[in-house]
Protein backbone atom coordinates (compact mmCIF):
# COMPACT_ATOMS: atom_id res chain seq x y z
CA UNK A 1 0.00 0.00 0.00
CA UNK A 2 1.43 3.38 -0.97
CA UNK A 3 0.85 6.51 1.05
CA UNK A 4 0.37 9.71 -0.94
CA UNK A 5 1.02 12.93 0.93
CA UNK A 6 -1.52 15.64 0.21
CA UNK A 7 -0.09 18.52 -1.78
CA UNK A 8 -1.16 22.03 -2.59
CA UNK A 9 -0.35 24.24 -5.55
CA UNK A 10 1.91 27.07 -4.36
CA UNK A 11 3.93 28.26 -7.38
CA UNK A 12 2.06 29.13 -10.55
CA UNK A 13 3.43 28.30 -14.00
CA UNK A 14 4.56 31.89 -14.70
CA UNK A 15 6.56 32.09 -11.48
CA UNK A 16 8.25 28.78 -12.19
CA UNK A 17 9.05 29.78 -15.78
CA UNK A 18 10.42 33.08 -14.49
CA UNK A 19 12.62 31.33 -11.92
CA UNK A 20 14.21 28.84 -14.30
CA UNK A 21 14.50 31.41 -17.11
CA UNK A 22 16.32 33.74 -14.72
CA UNK A 23 18.63 30.92 -13.64
CA UNK A 24 19.40 30.21 -17.30
CA UNK A 25 19.88 33.86 -18.30
CA UNK A 26 22.11 34.69 -15.32
CA UNK A 27 24.22 31.54 -15.78
CA UNK A 28 24.57 32.29 -19.49
CA UNK A 29 25.59 35.90 -18.82
CA UNK A 30 28.08 34.89 -16.15
CA UNK A 31 29.63 32.10 -18.23
CA UNK A 32 29.94 34.19 -21.41
CA UNK A 33 31.39 37.29 -19.72
CA UNK A 34 34.49 38.38 -21.60
CA UNK A 35 34.18 35.41 -23.94
CA UNK A 36 31.12 35.80 -26.12
CA UNK A 37 29.97 39.39 -25.86
CA UNK A 38 26.83 39.22 -28.01
CA UNK A 39 25.44 36.25 -26.07
CA UNK A 40 26.48 37.94 -22.80
CA UNK A 41 24.58 41.12 -23.70
CA UNK A 42 21.44 39.30 -24.83
CA UNK A 43 21.48 37.22 -21.65
CA UNK A 44 21.74 40.50 -19.70
CA UNK A 45 18.80 42.00 -21.60
CA UNK A 46 16.85 38.82 -20.82
CA UNK A 47 17.65 39.25 -17.11
CA UNK A 48 16.41 42.86 -17.28
CA UNK A 49 13.16 41.85 -18.99
CA UNK A 50 12.60 39.02 -16.52
CA UNK A 51 13.18 41.34 -13.56
CA UNK A 52 10.69 43.87 -14.98
CA UNK A 53 8.13 41.10 -15.43
CA UNK A 54 8.73 39.79 -11.86
CA UNK A 55 8.25 43.27 -10.40
CA UNK A 56 4.84 43.43 -12.05
CA UNK A 57 3.98 39.85 -11.03
CA UNK A 58 5.02 40.67 -7.46
CA UNK A 59 2.22 43.23 -7.39
CA UNK A 60 -0.59 41.40 -9.20
CA UNK A 61 0.34 37.71 -9.20
CA UNK A 62 -1.01 34.91 -7.01
CA UNK A 63 -0.86 35.11 -3.22
CA UNK A 64 2.52 33.47 -2.53
CA UNK A 65 4.41 35.44 -5.19
CA UNK A 66 3.19 38.89 -4.14
CA UNK A 67 5.88 40.98 -2.47
CA UNK A 68 3.57 42.05 0.34
CA UNK A 69 3.18 38.40 1.26
CA UNK A 70 6.85 37.47 1.58
CA UNK A 71 9.24 40.42 1.74
CA UNK A 72 10.48 40.45 5.33
CA UNK A 73 12.52 42.87 7.36
CA UNK A 74 16.19 42.09 8.03
CA UNK A 75 15.22 41.51 11.68
CA UNK A 76 12.59 38.92 10.75
CA UNK A 77 15.06 37.21 8.41
CA UNK A 78 17.73 37.15 11.13
CA UNK A 79 15.22 35.73 13.59
CA UNK A 80 14.35 33.00 11.13
CA UNK A 81 18.04 32.18 10.59
CA UNK A 82 18.56 31.97 14.37
CA UNK A 83 15.59 29.62 14.61
CA UNK A 84 17.09 27.56 11.78
CA UNK A 85 20.38 27.29 13.69
CA UNK A 86 18.40 25.86 16.63
CA UNK A 87 16.38 23.68 14.19
CA UNK A 88 13.18 25.26 15.45
CA UNK A 89 12.05 27.36 12.51
CA UNK A 90 8.46 27.01 11.36
CA UNK A 91 7.66 25.66 7.92
CA UNK A 92 6.30 28.25 5.52
CA UNK A 93 4.07 27.27 2.64
CA UNK A 94 5.52 30.15 0.60
CA UNK A 95 8.84 31.88 1.23
CA UNK A 96 10.20 32.03 4.76
CA UNK A 97 11.49 35.44 5.99
CA UNK A 98 15.14 34.69 5.15
CA UNK A 99 14.20 33.40 1.69
CA UNK A 100 11.96 36.39 1.04
CA UNK A 101 14.71 38.84 1.94
CA UNK A 102 17.17 36.90 -0.21
CA UNK A 103 14.79 37.18 -3.17
CA UNK A 104 14.55 40.94 -2.68
CA UNK A 105 18.35 41.24 -2.52
CA UNK A 106 18.80 39.01 -5.58
CA UNK A 107 16.24 40.97 -7.62
CA UNK A 108 17.82 44.31 -6.64
CA UNK A 109 21.31 43.01 -7.36
CA UNK A 110 20.30 41.58 -10.72
CA UNK A 111 18.58 44.85 -11.64
CA UNK A 112 21.75 46.77 -10.74
CA UNK A 113 23.81 44.24 -12.70
CA UNK A 114 21.64 44.67 -15.78
CA UNK A 115 21.73 48.44 -15.43
CA UNK A 116 25.52 48.62 -15.17
CA UNK A 117 25.83 46.25 -18.12
CA UNK A 118 23.52 48.40 -20.23
CA UNK A 119 25.33 51.59 -19.16
CA UNK A 120 28.52 50.18 -20.63
CA UNK A 121 26.86 50.13 -24.05
CA UNK A 122 26.05 53.86 -23.93
CA UNK A 123 28.27 56.67 -25.18
CA UNK A 124 28.24 58.33 -21.76
CA UNK A 125 29.51 55.31 -19.80
CA UNK A 126 31.37 53.16 -22.35
CA UNK A 127 34.83 52.46 -20.94
CA UNK A 128 34.14 54.17 -17.59
CA UNK A 129 36.14 52.22 -15.00
CA UNK A 130 33.74 52.43 -12.05
CA UNK A 131 30.84 51.14 -14.17
CA UNK A 132 32.90 48.20 -15.43
CA UNK A 133 34.24 47.44 -11.95
CA UNK A 134 30.77 47.62 -10.40
CA UNK A 135 29.39 45.32 -13.09
CA UNK A 136 32.15 42.79 -12.52
CA UNK A 137 31.83 42.99 -8.73
CA UNK A 138 28.05 42.51 -8.90
CA UNK A 139 28.41 39.46 -11.14
CA UNK A 140 30.67 37.74 -8.62
CA UNK A 141 28.67 38.92 -5.59
CA UNK A 142 25.47 37.63 -7.19
CA UNK A 143 27.11 34.26 -7.81
CA UNK A 144 27.96 34.10 -4.08
CA UNK A 145 24.38 35.09 -3.18
CA UNK A 146 23.03 32.38 -5.48
CA UNK A 147 25.24 29.92 -3.60
CA UNK A 148 23.74 31.10 -0.30
CA UNK A 149 20.25 30.86 -1.79
CA UNK A 150 20.86 27.26 -2.88
CA UNK A 151 22.35 26.44 0.54
CA UNK A 152 19.23 27.84 2.20
CA UNK A 153 16.99 25.79 -0.07
CA UNK A 154 18.97 22.66 0.77
CA UNK A 155 18.91 23.40 4.52
CA UNK A 156 15.17 24.11 4.54
CA UNK A 157 14.49 21.05 2.39
CA UNK A 158 16.44 18.91 4.81
CA UNK A 159 14.88 20.41 7.94
CA UNK A 160 11.30 20.14 6.71
CA UNK A 161 11.82 16.95 4.68
CA UNK A 162 10.50 18.58 1.57
CA UNK A 163 12.21 18.98 -1.81
CA UNK A 164 11.89 22.74 -2.39
CA UNK A 165 13.70 22.61 -5.73
CA UNK A 166 11.17 20.08 -6.99
CA UNK A 167 8.33 22.37 -5.89
CA UNK A 168 9.77 25.05 -8.17
CA UNK A 169 9.41 22.55 -11.02
CA UNK A 170 6.01 21.06 -10.19
CA UNK A 171 4.47 24.03 -8.38
CA UNK A 172 3.28 21.77 -5.56
CA UNK A 173 4.35 21.52 -1.93
CA UNK A 174 3.18 19.35 0.92
CA UNK A 175 -0.15 20.63 2.25
CA UNK A 176 0.22 22.77 5.38
CA UNK A 177 0.11 21.14 8.77
CA UNK A 178 -1.29 22.75 11.92
CA UNK A 179 2.01 24.44 12.82
CA UNK A 180 2.90 25.61 9.31
CA UNK A 181 2.60 29.21 8.19
CA UNK A 182 0.49 29.54 5.07
Short mmCIF file of N, CA and C in Angstrom, two decimals, residues 11 64 67-84 88-105 149 152 156 160 164 173 180-182:
data_model
loop_
_atom_site.label_atom_id
_atom_site.label_comp_id
_atom_site.label_asym_id
_atom_site.label_seq_id
_atom_site.Cartn_x
_atom_site.Cartn_y
_atom_site.Cartn_z
N UNK A 11 3.24 27.44 -6.36
CA UNK A 11 3.93 28.26 -7.38
C UNK A 11 3.24 28.08 -8.72
N UNK A 64 1.17 33.77 -3.03
CA UNK A 64 2.52 33.47 -2.53
C UNK A 64 3.63 34.18 -3.28
N UNK A 67 4.86 40.46 -3.38
CA UNK A 67 5.88 40.98 -2.47
C UNK A 67 5.33 41.22 -1.07
N UNK A 68 4.13 41.75 -0.98
CA UNK A 68 3.57 42.05 0.34
C UNK A 68 3.37 40.80 1.17
N UNK A 69 3.35 39.65 0.53
CA UNK A 69 3.18 38.40 1.26
C UNK A 69 4.50 37.87 1.81
N UNK A 70 5.62 38.15 1.14
CA UNK A 70 6.85 37.47 1.58
C UNK A 70 8.07 38.33 1.83
N UNK A 71 8.06 39.60 1.47
CA UNK A 71 9.24 40.42 1.74
C UNK A 71 9.27 40.72 3.24
N UNK A 72 10.34 40.31 3.89
CA UNK A 72 10.48 40.45 5.33
C UNK A 72 11.55 41.47 5.67
N UNK A 73 11.50 41.95 6.88
CA UNK A 73 12.52 42.87 7.36
C UNK A 73 13.81 42.09 7.63
N UNK A 74 14.95 42.79 7.66
CA UNK A 74 16.19 42.09 8.03
C UNK A 74 16.09 41.44 9.41
N UNK A 75 15.38 42.08 10.34
CA UNK A 75 15.22 41.51 11.68
C UNK A 75 14.45 40.19 11.66
N UNK A 76 13.38 40.15 10.86
CA UNK A 76 12.59 38.92 10.75
C UNK A 76 13.43 37.83 10.09
N UNK A 77 14.20 38.19 9.08
CA UNK A 77 15.06 37.21 8.41
C UNK A 77 16.12 36.67 9.38
N UNK A 78 16.72 37.57 10.15
CA UNK A 78 17.73 37.15 11.13
C UNK A 78 17.11 36.24 12.19
N UNK A 79 15.91 36.59 12.63
CA UNK A 79 15.22 35.73 13.59
C UNK A 79 14.96 34.35 13.03
N UNK A 80 14.59 34.29 11.76
CA UNK A 80 14.35 33.00 11.13
C UNK A 80 15.66 32.20 11.03
N UNK A 81 16.75 32.87 10.68
CA UNK A 81 18.04 32.18 10.59
C UNK A 81 18.48 31.66 11.96
N UNK A 82 18.23 32.44 13.01
CA UNK A 82 18.56 31.97 14.37
C UNK A 82 17.72 30.75 14.73
N UNK A 83 16.45 30.78 14.36
CA UNK A 83 15.59 29.62 14.61
C UNK A 83 16.07 28.41 13.82
N UNK A 84 16.55 28.66 12.59
CA UNK A 84 17.09 27.56 11.78
C UNK A 84 18.31 26.94 12.46
N UNK A 88 14.51 25.02 14.91
CA UNK A 88 13.18 25.26 15.45
C UNK A 88 12.38 26.25 14.60
N UNK A 89 12.78 26.40 13.35
CA UNK A 89 12.05 27.36 12.51
C UNK A 89 10.75 26.73 12.02
N UNK A 90 9.72 27.54 11.89
CA UNK A 90 8.46 27.01 11.36
C UNK A 90 8.58 26.77 9.86
N UNK A 91 7.73 25.91 9.36
CA UNK A 91 7.66 25.66 7.92
C UNK A 91 6.69 26.69 7.33
N UNK A 92 7.13 27.30 6.25
CA UNK A 92 6.30 28.25 5.52
C UNK A 92 5.82 27.59 4.23
N UNK A 93 4.57 27.80 3.89
CA UNK A 93 4.07 27.27 2.64
C UNK A 93 4.71 28.02 1.47
N UNK A 94 4.84 29.33 1.60
CA UNK A 94 5.52 30.15 0.60
C UNK A 94 6.97 30.35 1.02
N UNK A 95 7.46 31.57 0.84
CA UNK A 95 8.84 31.88 1.23
C UNK A 95 8.92 32.16 2.73
N UNK A 96 9.96 31.67 3.37
CA UNK A 96 10.20 32.03 4.76
C UNK A 96 10.85 33.42 4.78
N UNK A 97 10.95 34.08 5.95
CA UNK A 97 11.49 35.44 5.99
C UNK A 97 12.90 35.58 5.42
N UNK A 98 13.77 34.62 5.68
CA UNK A 98 15.14 34.69 5.15
C UNK A 98 15.12 34.53 3.63
N UNK A 99 14.32 33.60 3.13
CA UNK A 99 14.20 33.40 1.69
C UNK A 99 13.59 34.60 1.00
N UNK A 100 12.59 35.20 1.61
CA UNK A 100 11.96 36.39 1.04
C UNK A 100 12.93 37.55 0.93
N UNK A 101 13.72 37.76 1.99
CA UNK A 101 14.71 38.84 1.94
C UNK A 101 15.78 38.53 0.89
N UNK A 102 16.18 37.27 0.80
CA UNK A 102 17.17 36.90 -0.21
C UNK A 102 16.65 37.18 -1.61
N UNK A 103 15.38 36.90 -1.85
CA UNK A 103 14.79 37.18 -3.17
C UNK A 103 14.84 38.66 -3.47
N UNK A 104 14.50 39.49 -2.47
CA UNK A 104 14.55 40.94 -2.68
C UNK A 104 15.97 41.40 -3.00
N UNK A 105 16.95 40.87 -2.28
CA UNK A 105 18.35 41.24 -2.52
C UNK A 105 18.80 40.75 -3.90
N UNK A 149 21.65 31.19 -1.53
CA UNK A 149 20.25 30.86 -1.79
C UNK A 149 20.08 29.34 -1.92
N UNK A 152 20.45 27.68 1.41
CA UNK A 152 19.23 27.84 2.20
C UNK A 152 18.13 26.91 1.75
N UNK A 156 16.61 24.15 4.25
CA UNK A 156 15.17 24.11 4.54
C UNK A 156 14.55 22.81 4.05
N UNK A 160 12.74 20.38 6.80
CA UNK A 160 11.30 20.14 6.71
C UNK A 160 10.96 18.90 5.88
N UNK A 164 12.33 21.42 -1.94
CA UNK A 164 11.89 22.74 -2.39
C UNK A 164 12.24 22.99 -3.85
N UNK A 173 3.65 21.80 -3.18
CA UNK A 173 4.35 21.52 -1.93
C UNK A 173 3.41 20.70 -1.05
N UNK A 180 2.29 24.94 10.47
CA UNK A 180 2.90 25.61 9.31
C UNK A 180 2.28 26.99 9.11
N UNK A 181 3.06 27.86 8.48
CA UNK A 181 2.60 29.21 8.19
C UNK A 181 2.25 29.28 6.72
N UNK A 182 0.97 29.50 6.45
CA UNK A 182 0.49 29.54 5.07
C UNK A 182 0.56 30.95 4.56
#
